[in-house]
């Protein structure tokens, strides 16, 4: 394997190049070799300046996230940053690509930075339930002040190095990639006369008085107050940058980082990071490769087709929209125009981007629109197969009989991230790969489902609702169930969700094994949901505020046998247990490839809190043995809910985590 850090000396400049594809993550072997290279360069009398660079597509994009689940191995990144900052010779960072997290902190520890104009920088640790752990919360405020530092750390966004206020992070920018190394070497020679410039001693960020900075951190603390611990810790660490000496601030940061990296929230978010990438993998040989898909033909004139057209235009594709009815074509064009205008009004798009997108849209007859398209999607029920070329994939509005490939978009299709890629019984492997590639090209999250129409999300949400109704059978109040799940982090708990959908519809489609279909019971009693101001809840005032309703509780008591009730503390484990059971069934039936795919579906398409990692990971973090014990205490006729599935029972028996639940 090539050296992960290569060092060569050019006219007195030691070029230390990190070569650890694909993103030069600062894994232990990189850190160890980097420290050795830096120590050697500092002692080498031939060397007057040091240049740190990244080979391939980017300067290091951060620490190696996978390492956080393993015992910590020295040298740790803060040590390397200190070695750089205290180096007696000037150290310059040569930036390109996506300089993120620990990579950005490594660059900040360097005395100078020269970058490609297209470079993006950022501190995305909060997305992993962490804070910058290598001096980022202390050096960044010193360079740009509290406001910008807090925005970077709390948003986790990637930011353009060539635009204010981020421009301050680079002492010089270079336009063309081929000029970067020469410019960096030249800059190094200039730096020899300037000497080292440790950022920990810099105070530009303190242009405003400390009191003003602290006022900003207090305001940020109020905004950061929520379920995610990392956000609170990040504000405290930035505050420390203004109140404590540099080393004490770094010690505060390191202690907070150590707590967060061991937290369930961070474990869940790190699980989400890898789970999404695992679900979205396509073979490099896939044809067409995502990068080759430039023109998409969409057939059908319905709402789904319209949302798909907007999603494709937003992803930068040209769209050839085939609609049979000529009147519908005109209306459809207006739908897209209105949708783009809404995005401009909401500040999601600039007017220019929206206009450019519209220029990439053509509407016409289906046969014409299929010509010259890289990919064709059938986005309407009922179109005859004779209209289509053989290898057309279908974007389906509802789970329907899929014999080749069906794309099930979480709704609305132009805004949601999730697309379940349904592999029907007659699908070819290349069609599946191409469909996943298309979904990635649309900037959405694909998850592979093997079925003739059902979806992972549909089955998991049905399990959640079946369990919720079964808990009411056992004596629990719907209000306690919704309350427990809301406190746990679910944005829209089951009974509020059903009131919003309408209980007549829900009552008709739900199936209950040996328990009550409570939606149907309420609908029959004239309580049909939020629209009628009465459902599981009553809805008061113009805002239709949901309130508990004793009349509904009386209805439940009328229809259920005496029960010994359900402990409130058992509600979440029992809901999770029923969902993990269904997840085990989905994997065992080969509908889902693995447990982490199920979590991706629930996080990206069904509003499960990302900092819980999805129902499967959440159950593991709660403790699968603990969940199984709680399940055994629930005696309900619907055995599929709480009798542990054999695959789940095996995980518990073997003391395994959900990563063992895979095909
Ligand atoms: N660690 C380990 N693997 C990583 C990784 C990382 N930081 N970043 C990417 N990968 C893997 C990824 O799993 C995938 O693997 C492959 O690289 C390509 O990724 C101490 C604590 C850089 C914008 O959060 O945002 O530093 O699936 O598909 O679309 O304070 O990767 O091929 O096997 O996403 O071109 C902070 C996370 C870490 C950056 C490139 N850094 N990465 O996007 O490729 S914590 C991050 C990204 C930290 C310090 C703290 C993106 C990207 P595989 P990809 P991409």
XYZ file of C-alpha atoms and ligand atoms in Angstrom:
718
model
C 0.000 0.000 0.000
C 1.408 3.433 -0.904
C 2.745 5.478 2.002
C -0.153 7.396 3.575
C 2.169 10.368 4.053
C 4.883 11.137 1.515
C 7.578 13.712 2.199
C 9.982 15.331 -0.289
C 12.117 18.494 -0.117
C 11.989 21.096 -2.915
C 14.449 24.009 -2.669
C 14.288 24.087 1.125
C 10.547 23.362 1.389
C 9.485 20.027 2.876
C 6.308 18.960 1.029
C 4.322 16.616 3.296
C 1.581 15.047 1.187
C -1.230 13.029 2.785
C -2.377 10.179 0.582
C -5.243 8.254 2.213
C -8.075 7.971 -0.326
C -10.924 8.651 -0.753
C -10.985 11.766 1.444
C -7.591 11.719 3.238
C -9.359 11.063 6.544
C -6.921 11.581 9.424
C -6.858 7.961 10.528
C -4.283 6.755 13.043
C -1.745 5.675 10.410
C -2.006 9.121 8.789
C -1.598 10.940 12.105
C 1.348 8.760 13.119
C 3.175 9.225 9.796
C 2.310 12.933 9.649
C 3.779 13.564 13.101
C 6.964 11.719 12.165
C 7.259 13.689 8.922
C 6.742 17.001 10.742
C 9.332 16.158 13.411
C 11.869 15.119 10.750
C 11.251 18.259 8.690
C 11.691 20.486 11.730
C 15.034 18.852 12.537
C 16.279 18.812 8.926
C 18.699 21.724 8.462
C 17.971 21.721 4.693
C 14.320 22.562 5.396
C 13.338 26.206 5.882
C 9.537 25.853 5.512
C 6.977 23.018 5.552
C 4.012 22.580 3.178
C 1.181 20.192 4.158
C -0.999 19.048 1.267
C -3.591 16.370 0.411
C -3.274 14.094 -2.592
C -6.297 13.278 -4.758
C -9.588 15.115 -4.530
C -9.202 16.924 -1.242
C -7.105 18.120 1.661
C -8.122 15.983 4.677
C -11.917 16.039 5.053
C -11.768 15.243 8.736
C -10.881 12.655 11.319
C -11.678 9.034 10.482
C -15.253 8.766 11.767
C -15.014 4.985 11.978
C -12.252 5.321 14.587
C -14.549 6.878 17.158
C -16.006 3.455 17.979
C -12.525 2.122 18.762
C -10.110 2.821 21.636
C -8.284 6.098 21.115
C -4.797 5.737 19.586
C -2.031 8.341 20.008
C -0.967 10.570 18.456
C -4.301 12.317 18.688
C -5.050 15.194 16.326
C -4.686 18.005 18.928
C -1.111 16.816 19.547
C -0.301 17.211 15.857
C -1.916 20.644 15.751
C 0.236 21.731 18.691
C 3.370 20.327 16.996
C 2.546 22.379 13.891
C 1.662 25.566 15.740
C 4.814 25.480 17.889
C 7.099 24.566 14.967
C 10.057 26.947 14.674
C 9.752 26.919 10.889
C 6.723 28.327 9.012
C 4.113 25.647 8.200
C 1.778 26.299 5.253
C -1.405 24.359 4.384
C -2.204 23.862 0.691
C -6.026 23.644 0.520
C -8.300 22.142 -2.100
C -11.536 20.119 -2.195
C -13.592 19.899 0.983
C -11.515 20.864 4.000
C -13.746 19.768 6.843
C -13.670 18.957 10.543
C -10.244 17.789 11.662
C -8.881 18.684 8.227
C -9.957 22.290 8.726
C -8.530 22.247 12.259
C -5.227 20.937 10.899
C -5.223 23.830 8.423
C -6.037 26.372 11.184
C -3.075 25.113 13.229
C -0.787 25.878 10.273
C 0.763 29.347 10.325
C -0.441 30.152 6.807
C -2.956 28.793 4.315
C -3.016 28.972 0.521
C -5.970 27.470 -1.302
C -7.667 26.759 -4.584
C -10.497 29.260 -5.110
C -13.025 26.396 -5.380
C -12.136 25.028 -1.934
C -14.933 24.609 0.581
C -14.322 24.607 4.330
C -16.454 23.660 7.316
C -16.845 22.205 10.779
C -19.586 19.536 10.346
C -18.922 17.741 13.652
C -22.324 18.744 15.077
C -23.929 16.558 12.389
C -22.184 13.631 14.069
C -23.256 14.692 17.571
C -19.759 16.054 18.226
C -17.934 19.358 18.468
C -14.614 20.159 16.812
C -12.097 18.270 18.967
C -8.726 19.536 17.714
C -8.792 23.192 18.645
C -11.475 24.267 16.173
C -13.666 25.836 18.861
C -10.668 27.855 20.108
C -8.824 28.855 16.924
C -11.854 29.654 14.747
C -13.242 32.388 17.101
C -9.736 33.857 17.339
C -9.696 34.256 13.577
C -13.274 35.290 12.760
C -15.053 36.077 16.053
C -17.995 34.438 17.817
C -20.722 35.083 15.256
C -19.067 33.422 12.271
C -17.461 30.700 14.412
C -20.795 29.778 16.008
C -22.570 29.761 12.645
C -19.919 27.448 11.194
C -19.922 25.074 14.172
C -23.695 24.989 14.782
C -24.693 24.736 11.103
C -21.980 22.294 10.063
C -22.294 23.705 6.531
C -19.681 23.582 3.779
C -18.640 27.165 2.984
C -16.863 28.824 0.049
C -13.283 29.756 0.933
C -13.270 32.492 -1.701
C -16.159 34.434 -0.106
C -16.246 36.684 2.964
C -16.106 36.048 5.848
C -14.419 32.705 5.115
C -11.872 34.329 2.811
C -9.908 35.249 5.966
C -8.939 31.589 6.385
C -6.695 31.776 3.297
C -3.716 34.064 2.954
C -3.786 33.568 -0.806
C -6.135 31.980 -3.362
C -5.222 30.325 -6.664
C -7.691 29.990 -9.545
C -6.388 27.043 -11.562
C -5.639 23.640 -9.978
C -2.521 23.231 -12.070
C -1.053 26.418 -10.601
C -1.649 25.519 -6.933
C 1.567 23.673 -6.062
C 3.892 26.212 -7.673
C 2.034 29.051 -5.958
C 2.199 27.205 -2.644
C 5.960 26.631 -2.931
C 6.448 30.287 -3.798
C 4.344 31.280 -0.796
C 6.476 29.023 1.421
C 9.615 30.869 0.354
C 7.940 34.164 1.238
C 6.880 32.703 4.587
C 10.473 31.955 5.521
C 11.128 35.659 5.968
C 7.842 36.167 7.856
C 8.430 33.278 10.234
C 5.732 31.240 12.092
C 2.383 32.901 12.985
C 0.561 30.712 15.570
C -3.219 31.242 15.286
C -3.648 30.668 19.026
C -1.916 33.998 19.564
C -4.013 35.840 16.992
C -6.781 38.149 18.001
C -8.425 39.333 14.748
C -11.618 37.629 15.840
C -11.644 39.802 18.899
C -12.223 42.929 16.790
C -15.447 43.311 18.770
C -14.951 43.605 22.528
C -15.250 40.380 24.505
C -18.551 41.515 26.020
C -20.085 41.722 22.542
C -18.728 38.309 21.691
C -20.157 36.857 24.890
C -23.540 38.421 24.139
C -23.492 36.534 20.835
C -22.645 33.242 22.545
C -25.469 33.735 25.055
C -27.943 34.262 22.212
C -26.611 31.177 20.441
C -26.965 29.176 23.658
C -30.672 29.994 23.749
C -31.073 28.885 20.117
C -28.985 25.750 20.659
C -31.148 24.639 23.563
C -32.773 21.429 22.351
C -32.360 17.647 22.468
C -28.964 17.655 20.769
C -26.213 17.873 23.405
C -23.452 18.761 20.944
C -25.030 22.115 20.121
C -25.015 23.215 23.769
C -21.437 22.028 24.272
C -20.320 23.831 21.118
C -21.611 27.170 22.397
C -19.942 26.615 25.770
C -16.632 25.811 24.077
C -16.754 28.984 21.951
C -17.578 30.959 25.082
C -14.480 29.414 26.703
C -12.417 30.798 23.807
C -13.260 34.297 25.093
C -12.992 33.598 28.792
C -10.108 31.152 29.193
C -6.461 31.038 28.123
C -5.949 29.023 24.918
C -4.691 25.843 26.612
C -7.535 25.889 29.161
C -10.034 26.396 26.349
C -8.569 23.423 24.509
C -8.786 21.331 27.669
C -12.469 22.266 28.000
C -13.046 21.352 24.350
C -11.243 18.005 24.705
C -13.273 17.026 27.799
C -16.563 17.950 26.099
C -15.509 16.059 22.974
C -14.686 12.922 25.017
C -18.152 12.974 26.613
C -19.926 13.495 23.299
C -18.030 10.811 21.375
C -19.184 8.266 23.977
C -22.806 9.501 23.864
C -25.719 7.570 22.339
C -26.593 10.621 20.250
C -23.219 10.646 18.544
C -23.242 6.871 18.066
C -26.664 7.227 16.409
C -25.536 10.062 14.126
C -22.337 8.232 13.148
C -24.485 5.189 12.374
C -26.688 7.402 10.177
C -23.643 8.758 8.322
C -22.388 5.326 7.264
C -25.866 3.787 6.849
C -26.861 6.379 4.235
C -23.678 5.794 2.247
C -24.034 2.039 2.467
C -27.600 2.244 1.132
C -26.561 4.518 -1.734
C -23.644 2.457 -3.057
C -23.662 1.795 -6.787
C -21.136 -0.262 -8.730
C -18.579 1.975 -10.493
C -19.485 0.086 -13.694
C -23.164 1.077 -13.471
C -24.516 2.327 -16.803
C -25.477 5.106 -16.969
C -23.232 6.254 -14.143
C -24.787 9.038 -12.066
C -22.342 11.483 -13.595
C -23.511 10.499 -17.118
C -27.198 11.194 -16.462
C -27.797 14.622 -17.894
C -31.264 14.341 -19.477
C -34.268 12.700 -17.845
C -37.528 11.869 -19.632
C -40.569 11.883 -17.361
C -43.804 10.387 -18.690
C -47.159 11.263 -17.202
C -48.941 14.453 -16.303
C -49.888 13.914 -12.665
C -48.750 15.547 -9.440
C -45.944 13.007 -8.956
C -44.588 13.716 -12.442
C -44.691 17.432 -11.724
C -42.804 16.999 -8.431
C -40.288 14.732 -10.160
C -39.690 17.335 -12.847
C -38.946 19.958 -10.180
C -36.625 17.556 -8.323
C -34.734 16.782 -11.540
C -34.440 20.448 -12.523
C -33.209 21.270 -9.004
C -30.564 18.568 -9.428
C -29.335 20.331 -12.582
C -30.783 17.844 -15.072
C -32.493 18.674 -18.368
C -36.084 17.359 -18.319
C -38.079 16.094 -21.312
C -41.615 15.796 -19.998
C -43.953 13.592 -22.006
C -47.658 14.282 -21.452
C -50.344 12.840 -23.694
C -52.943 15.570 -23.208
C -51.979 18.890 -24.830
C -54.048 20.985 -22.398
C -52.391 19.232 -19.470
C -48.990 20.063 -20.938
C -49.639 23.785 -20.563
C -50.986 23.381 -17.021
C -48.081 21.118 -16.109
C -45.524 23.663 -17.250
C -47.265 26.248 -15.015
C -47.144 23.832 -12.076
C -43.370 23.637 -12.383
C -43.005 27.366 -12.871
C -45.101 27.995 -9.733
C -43.097 25.472 -7.727
C -39.801 27.107 -8.700
C -41.218 30.540 -7.903
C -42.264 29.254 -4.466
C -38.675 28.100 -3.917
C -37.394 31.557 -4.908
C -39.880 33.242 -2.532
C -38.774 30.886 0.235
C -35.152 31.836 -0.416
C -34.231 28.279 -1.414
C -33.372 29.302 -4.978
C -32.190 32.498 -6.638
C -34.281 33.910 -9.495
C -31.423 33.199 -11.877
C -31.180 29.533 -10.871
C -34.958 29.153 -11.243
C -34.904 30.740 -14.705
C -32.013 28.546 -15.791
C -33.890 25.491 -14.535
C -36.984 26.364 -16.563
C -34.856 26.667 -19.687
C -33.912 23.001 -19.219
C -37.558 21.876 -19.307
C -39.271 20.711 -22.516
C -42.849 19.376 -22.625
C -44.117 17.283 -25.519
C -45.647 14.004 -26.575
C -44.295 10.871 -24.919
C -42.615 9.239 -27.950
C -40.835 12.527 -28.732
C -39.707 13.077 -25.176
C -38.196 9.607 -24.796
C -35.780 10.300 -27.644
C -32.294 11.473 -26.569
C -33.017 10.939 -22.866
C -30.351 9.272 -20.690
C -33.072 7.843 -18.481
C -36.857 7.427 -18.671
C -39.267 7.437 -15.727
C -42.917 6.462 -16.011
C -44.607 8.589 -13.382
C -48.256 7.802 -13.790
C -50.424 4.836 -12.993
C -52.272 3.221 -15.849
C -49.892 3.954 -18.712
C -49.806 0.881 -20.910
C -46.479 -0.932 -21.145
C -46.831 -0.621 -24.915
C -46.166 3.130 -24.504
C -42.784 2.396 -23.000
C -39.438 1.095 -23.927
C -38.681 -2.166 -22.116
C -36.267 -0.756 -19.596
C -38.328 2.073 -18.225
C -38.460 2.463 -14.446
C -41.614 3.611 -12.797
C -41.963 6.273 -10.190
C -45.000 5.068 -8.358
C -47.317 7.209 -6.322
C -48.629 4.276 -4.325
C -47.292 0.825 -3.600
C -48.593 -1.046 -6.642
C -47.747 -4.151 -8.547
C -44.138 -3.634 -9.574
C -42.713 -6.245 -11.905
C -39.434 -4.498 -12.787
C -38.283 -1.335 -10.949
C -40.498 1.008 -8.945
C -39.332 4.248 -7.343
C -41.398 5.103 -4.275
C -40.744 8.771 -3.409
C -41.553 9.976 0.072
C -43.978 12.819 -0.560
C -43.694 15.546 -1.714
C -41.207 14.080 -4.192
C -39.417 17.377 -4.951
C -38.718 18.098 -1.270
C -38.275 14.697 0.393
C -34.906 12.918 0.466
C -36.021 9.258 0.548
C -36.669 7.111 -2.506
C -37.340 3.416 -1.965
C -36.020 1.623 -5.044
C -38.334 -1.384 -5.402
C -36.797 -4.352 -7.232
C -39.720 -6.334 -8.657
C -39.607 -10.050 -9.533
C -38.668 -9.400 -13.192
C -36.083 -6.673 -12.655
C -32.614 -7.085 -14.114
C -29.576 -6.308 -11.868
C -28.411 -3.564 -14.242
C -31.825 -1.875 -14.033
C -31.591 -1.837 -10.242
C -28.092 -0.345 -10.305
C -29.182 2.280 -12.832
C -32.242 3.203 -10.798
C -30.116 3.684 -7.669
C -27.695 5.770 -9.730
C -30.582 7.935 -10.969
C -31.850 8.527 -7.441
C -28.350 9.578 -6.352
C -28.139 11.878 -9.387
C -31.401 13.477 -8.229
C -29.596 14.234 -4.960
C -31.876 11.903 -3.026
C -31.339 8.966 -0.722
C -31.955 5.584 -2.354
C -32.784 2.480 -0.349
C -33.101 -0.884 -2.115
C -36.316 -2.838 -1.433
C -37.013 -6.289 -2.845
C -40.793 -6.703 -3.211
C -43.616 -6.464 -5.707
C -44.810 -3.163 -4.324
C -44.751 -2.950 -0.551
C -42.217 -0.609 0.983
C -40.007 -0.756 4.061
C -41.456 2.519 5.308
C -45.003 1.283 4.842
C -44.367 -1.894 6.803
C -42.482 -0.139 9.616
C -45.100 2.596 10.023
C -47.849 -0.057 10.033
C -45.981 -1.825 12.852
C -45.754 1.419 14.805
C -49.508 2.039 14.458
C -50.434 -1.580 15.227
C -48.339 -1.376 18.391
C -49.896 1.950 19.369
C -53.417 0.494 19.018
C -52.394 -2.650 20.886
C -51.140 -0.521 23.782
C -54.575 1.139 23.898
C -56.086 -2.380 23.962
C -53.876 -3.072 26.993
C -55.140 0.029 28.793
C -52.806 2.818 27.740
C -54.158 6.231 26.830
C -53.419 7.447 23.273
C -52.380 10.732 24.863
C -49.739 9.021 27.022
C -48.502 7.138 23.958
C -48.223 10.276 21.809
C -46.652 12.158 24.691
C -44.023 9.485 25.344
C -43.098 9.301 21.653
C -42.988 13.089 21.292
C -40.668 13.350 24.287
C -38.582 10.547 22.741
C -38.146 12.695 19.628
C -40.854 11.658 17.150
C -42.022 14.781 15.295
C -45.573 13.513 14.557
C -46.771 10.789 16.966
C -49.246 8.140 15.725
C -52.622 9.364 16.992
C -52.036 12.989 16.024
C -50.882 11.707 12.630
C -54.065 9.705 12.140
C -56.317 12.603 13.125
C -54.540 14.632 10.426
C -55.040 11.900 7.807
C -58.693 11.315 8.710
C -60.020 8.371 10.688
C -62.498 7.115 8.099
C -59.665 6.511 5.609
C -57.274 5.171 8.215
C -59.929 2.967 9.812
C -60.701 1.411 6.445
C -57.155 0.429 5.549
C -55.792 -0.611 8.950
C -55.821 -4.298 9.875
C -55.717 -5.429 13.495
C -54.971 -9.035 14.630
C -57.100 -9.698 17.726
C -57.150 -6.082 18.800
C -59.340 -3.050 18.220
C -59.131 -0.837 15.160
C -59.479 2.312 17.227
C -59.592 4.638 14.236
C -62.648 2.783 12.936
C -64.273 2.837 16.409
C -63.905 6.609 16.631
C -64.981 7.172 13.021
C -68.141 5.128 13.634
C -68.840 7.370 16.651
C -68.632 10.427 14.383
C -65.118 11.415 15.483
C -63.403 11.494 12.078
C -60.294 13.523 12.782
C -58.919 17.043 12.810
C -61.082 18.174 9.873
C -64.187 17.507 11.944
C -62.542 18.984 15.050
C -62.913 15.604 16.804
C -60.838 12.508 16.490
C -58.507 10.978 19.050
C -58.165 14.594 20.162
C -60.532 17.530 20.099
C -59.351 20.576 18.172
C -59.968 24.013 19.538
C -59.820 27.486 17.999
C -58.543 28.624 14.616
C -55.175 26.944 15.112
C -56.983 23.633 15.650
C -55.017 23.040 18.826
C -55.245 19.375 19.820
C -56.512 18.764 23.350
C -57.234 15.607 25.314
C -60.890 14.633 25.287
C -62.549 12.584 28.044
C -65.350 11.595 25.649
C -62.778 9.789 23.529
C -61.330 8.106 26.625
C -64.833 6.980 27.598
C -65.203 5.407 24.158
C -61.981 3.451 24.660
C -63.078 2.194 28.070
C -66.426 1.132 26.605
C -64.707 -1.041 24.025
C -61.863 -2.645 25.966
C -61.826 -5.340 28.592
C -60.495 -4.592 32.067
C -56.773 -4.448 31.768
C -53.909 -3.900 34.129
C -52.738 -1.014 31.989
C -49.297 -0.240 30.614
C -46.432 1.420 32.494
C -45.645 4.760 30.845
C -41.945 3.866 30.922
C -42.705 0.766 28.823
C -44.401 2.667 25.986
C -41.278 3.596 23.994
C -39.505 0.228 24.437
C -42.694 -1.575 23.353
C -43.155 0.617 20.271
C -39.465 0.133 19.420
C -39.781 -3.596 20.092
C -42.657 -3.967 17.662
C -40.702 -2.010 15.034
C -37.485 -3.982 15.539
C -39.550 -7.167 15.243
C -40.939 -5.946 11.924
C -37.433 -4.940 10.866
C -36.157 -8.437 11.640
C -39.031 -9.825 9.556
C -38.203 -7.502 6.644
C -34.567 -8.643 6.634
C -35.517 -12.296 7.075
C -37.911 -12.042 4.101
C -35.123 -10.328 2.074
C -37.347 -7.275 1.548
C -34.654 -5.172 3.253
C -30.969 -5.964 2.813
C -29.989 -4.993 6.355
C -31.150 -3.238 9.511
C -29.289 -0.018 8.705
C -31.281 0.347 5.450
C -34.447 0.304 7.545
C -33.065 3.091 9.727
C -32.215 5.153 6.642
C -35.816 4.804 5.418
C -37.276 5.877 8.740
C -34.892 8.824 9.241
C -34.996 10.214 5.704
C -38.630 9.487 4.850
C -40.626 9.158 8.029
C -39.335 11.879 10.360
C -37.550 9.614 12.820
C -35.049 11.784 14.733
C -31.593 11.448 13.176
C -29.979 11.790 16.611
C -31.744 8.561 17.531
C -30.310 6.796 14.464
C -33.584 5.196 13.371
C -35.691 2.580 15.201
C -33.252 -0.307 14.804
C -30.223 1.617 16.149
C -32.360 3.249 18.820
C -33.440 -0.168 20.091
C -29.818 -1.333 20.138
C -28.772 1.782 22.078
C -31.689 1.272 24.482
C -30.443 -2.314 24.869
C -31.872 -5.183 22.772
C -31.973 -7.455 25.834
C -33.877 -4.760 27.748
C -36.300 -4.286 24.820
C -36.851 -8.058 24.539
C -37.579 -8.350 28.276
C -40.159 -5.556 28.047
C -41.741 -7.244 24.998
C -42.154 -10.491 26.904
C -44.216 -8.650 29.508
C -46.766 -7.516 26.898
C -49.490 -10.118 26.437
C -51.500 -9.279 23.294
C -53.300 -11.471 20.704
C -51.263 -9.952 17.864
C -48.220 -12.190 18.441
C -46.259 -10.583 15.607
C -45.925 -7.464 17.731
C -44.115 -8.620 20.828
C -43.102 -12.249 20.463
C -39.449 -11.712 19.414
C -38.829 -12.749 15.796
C -36.231 -15.598 15.641
C -33.683 -13.238 14.011
C -34.175 -10.732 16.840
C -34.047 -13.442 19.486
C -30.754 -14.626 17.978
C -29.231 -11.133 18.216
C -30.212 -10.949 21.893
C -28.996 -14.469 22.630
C -25.653 -13.837 20.938
C -25.229 -10.356 22.401
C -24.957 -8.910 18.872
C -25.813 -5.441 17.585
C -28.136 -4.664 14.701
C -25.248 -4.678 12.205
C -25.550 -8.482 12.473
C -29.082 -8.231 11.087
C -28.218 -8.424 7.407
C -28.637 -10.672 4.369
N -14.197 9.326 7.991
C -14.294 8.090 7.451
N -14.799 7.842 6.206
C -15.222 8.916 5.495
C -15.161 10.236 5.992
C -14.608 10.416 7.298
N -14.464 11.632 7.830
N -15.682 11.067 5.043
C -16.035 10.296 4.001
N -15.760 9.011 4.264
C -15.973 7.868 3.371
C -17.441 7.580 3.150
O -17.948 6.751 4.192
C -17.409 6.882 1.809
O -16.932 5.566 2.053
C -16.284 7.611 1.056
O -15.472 8.220 2.090
C -16.788 8.698 0.142
O -17.656 9.517 0.938
C -11.433 15.817 15.200
C -14.068 15.015 15.296
C -15.958 14.695 2.295
C -17.989 15.906 1.450
O -17.865 14.932 8.823
O -18.990 15.099 4.236
O -13.043 15.537 11.999
O -18.915 4.341 1.119
O -19.717 9.189 -0.482
O -20.068 12.487 -1.768
O -12.710 17.773 15.209
O -17.693 12.367 2.516
O -16.896 4.736 -0.308
O -16.767 3.145 1.641
O -19.579 11.073 1.223
O -17.633 12.893 -2.485
C -15.565 15.554 10.178
C -17.711 13.717 6.302
C -15.270 14.231 10.829
C -16.837 14.894 6.690
C -17.153 13.869 0.297
N -15.677 15.405 8.757
N -17.599 13.406 4.891
O -18.440 13.574 -0.212
O -18.147 11.132 -0.871
S -15.223 14.342 12.588
C -16.849 15.065 8.184
C -18.305 14.131 3.961
C -13.849 15.314 12.855
C -12.434 16.615 14.438
C -13.746 15.928 14.200
C -18.197 13.667 2.538
C -17.312 14.547 1.671
P -17.397 4.367 1.061
P -18.899 10.234 0.218
P -18.602 12.557 -1.442
